[in-house]
Coordinates of C-alpha atoms in Angstrom, one line a residue:
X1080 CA 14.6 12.1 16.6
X1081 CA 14.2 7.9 16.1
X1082 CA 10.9 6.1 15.4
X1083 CA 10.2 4.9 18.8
X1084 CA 9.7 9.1 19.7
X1085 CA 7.7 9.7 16.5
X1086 CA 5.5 6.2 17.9
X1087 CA 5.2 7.5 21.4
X1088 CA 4.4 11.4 20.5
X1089 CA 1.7 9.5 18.0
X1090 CA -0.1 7.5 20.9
X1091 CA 0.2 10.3 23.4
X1092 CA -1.7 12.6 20.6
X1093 CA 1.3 15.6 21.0
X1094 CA 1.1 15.6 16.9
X1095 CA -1.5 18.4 16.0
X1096 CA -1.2 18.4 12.4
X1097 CA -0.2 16.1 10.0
X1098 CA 2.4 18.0 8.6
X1099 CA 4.1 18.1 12.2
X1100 CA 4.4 14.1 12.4
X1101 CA 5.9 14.1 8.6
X1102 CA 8.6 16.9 9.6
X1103 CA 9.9 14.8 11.9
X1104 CA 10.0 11.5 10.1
X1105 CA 11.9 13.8 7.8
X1106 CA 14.2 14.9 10.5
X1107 CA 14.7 11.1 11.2
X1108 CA 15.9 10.5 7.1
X1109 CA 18.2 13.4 6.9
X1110 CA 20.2 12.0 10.4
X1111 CA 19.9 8.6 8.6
X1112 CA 21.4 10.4 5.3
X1113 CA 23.8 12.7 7.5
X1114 CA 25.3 9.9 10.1
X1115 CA 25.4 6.6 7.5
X1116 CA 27.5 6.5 4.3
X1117 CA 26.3 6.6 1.2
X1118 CA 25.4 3.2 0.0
X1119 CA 25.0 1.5 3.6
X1120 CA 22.1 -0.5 4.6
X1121 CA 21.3 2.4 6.8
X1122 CA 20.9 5.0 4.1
X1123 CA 19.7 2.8 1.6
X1124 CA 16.8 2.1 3.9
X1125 CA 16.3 5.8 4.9
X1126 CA 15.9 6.8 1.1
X1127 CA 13.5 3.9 0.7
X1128 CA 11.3 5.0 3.7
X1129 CA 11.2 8.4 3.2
X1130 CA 10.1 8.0 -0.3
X1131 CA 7.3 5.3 1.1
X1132 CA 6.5 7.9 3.8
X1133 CA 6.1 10.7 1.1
X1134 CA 3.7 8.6 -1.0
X1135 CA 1.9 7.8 2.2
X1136 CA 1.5 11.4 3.7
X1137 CA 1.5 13.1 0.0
X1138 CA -2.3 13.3 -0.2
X1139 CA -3.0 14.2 3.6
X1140 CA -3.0 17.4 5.2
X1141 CA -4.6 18.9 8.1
X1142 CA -5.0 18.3 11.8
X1143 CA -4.3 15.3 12.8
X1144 CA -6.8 14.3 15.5
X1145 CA -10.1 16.1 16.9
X1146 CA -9.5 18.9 18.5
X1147 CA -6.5 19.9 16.7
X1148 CA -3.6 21.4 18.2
X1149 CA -5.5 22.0 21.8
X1150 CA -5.5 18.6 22.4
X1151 CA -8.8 18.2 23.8
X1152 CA -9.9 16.1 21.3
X1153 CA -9.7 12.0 20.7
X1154 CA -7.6 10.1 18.5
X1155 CA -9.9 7.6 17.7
X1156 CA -12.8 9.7 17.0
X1157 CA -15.5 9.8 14.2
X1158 CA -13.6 12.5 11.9
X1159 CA -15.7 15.8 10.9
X1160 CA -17.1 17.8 8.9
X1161 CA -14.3 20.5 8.7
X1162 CA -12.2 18.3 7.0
X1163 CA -9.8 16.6 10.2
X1164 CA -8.8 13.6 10.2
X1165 CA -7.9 11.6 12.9
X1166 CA -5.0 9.4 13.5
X1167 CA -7.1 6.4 12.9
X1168 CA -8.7 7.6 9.6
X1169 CA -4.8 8.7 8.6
X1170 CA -3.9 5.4 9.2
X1171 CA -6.8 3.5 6.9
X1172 CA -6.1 6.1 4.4
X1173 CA -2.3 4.8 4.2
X1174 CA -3.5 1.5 4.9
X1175 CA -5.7 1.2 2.0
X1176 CA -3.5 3.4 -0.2
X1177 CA -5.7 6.3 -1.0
X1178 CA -2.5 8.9 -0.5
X1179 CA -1.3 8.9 -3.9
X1180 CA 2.6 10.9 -4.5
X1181 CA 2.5 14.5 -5.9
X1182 CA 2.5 14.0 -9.6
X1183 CA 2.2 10.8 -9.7

């Protein structure tokens, strides 16, 4: 797994749920951690983003478009009422920084 998959299985909507996009940005720190020493840029970087990615995601659960894991639904839509959010809304969330870390 490497960002440019995560990116292209994010615009091609083949994320249902939230949690399925942050196991595999997880995936992509434990190679970083797994393949790159300890104290190389690499891993340095990895620790840095998945914290950063934690904080991001910590507060946001739940489908991650309309429609949910069918598919049938669009990723730019207006949201819900049964609490989905879409990849848009995820992204202003982050963007504004209203995920805040567990505990923190």
């Amino acid at each position: 797994m490497d960002l440019g998959s995560v990116e292209k299985k994010l615009k091609s909507g083949r994320y249902a749920a939230v949690s399925d996009f942050a196991a595999d940005l997880a995936l992509i720190w434990d190679n970083a951690h797994t393949f790159n020493a300890d104290g190389s840029d690499v891993h340095q970087m990895a620790t840095k983003l998945r914290k950063l990615s934690e904080v991001q995601l910590g507060g946001v659960h739940g489908p991650l478009r309309e429609g949910g894991a069918s598919g049938g639904g669009s990723a730019s839509g207006g949201g819900g009422a049964s609490g989905r959010m879409t990849a848009r809304q995820a992204a202003a969330a982050r963007a504004a920084g209203g995920a805040k870390a567990p505990g923190g």
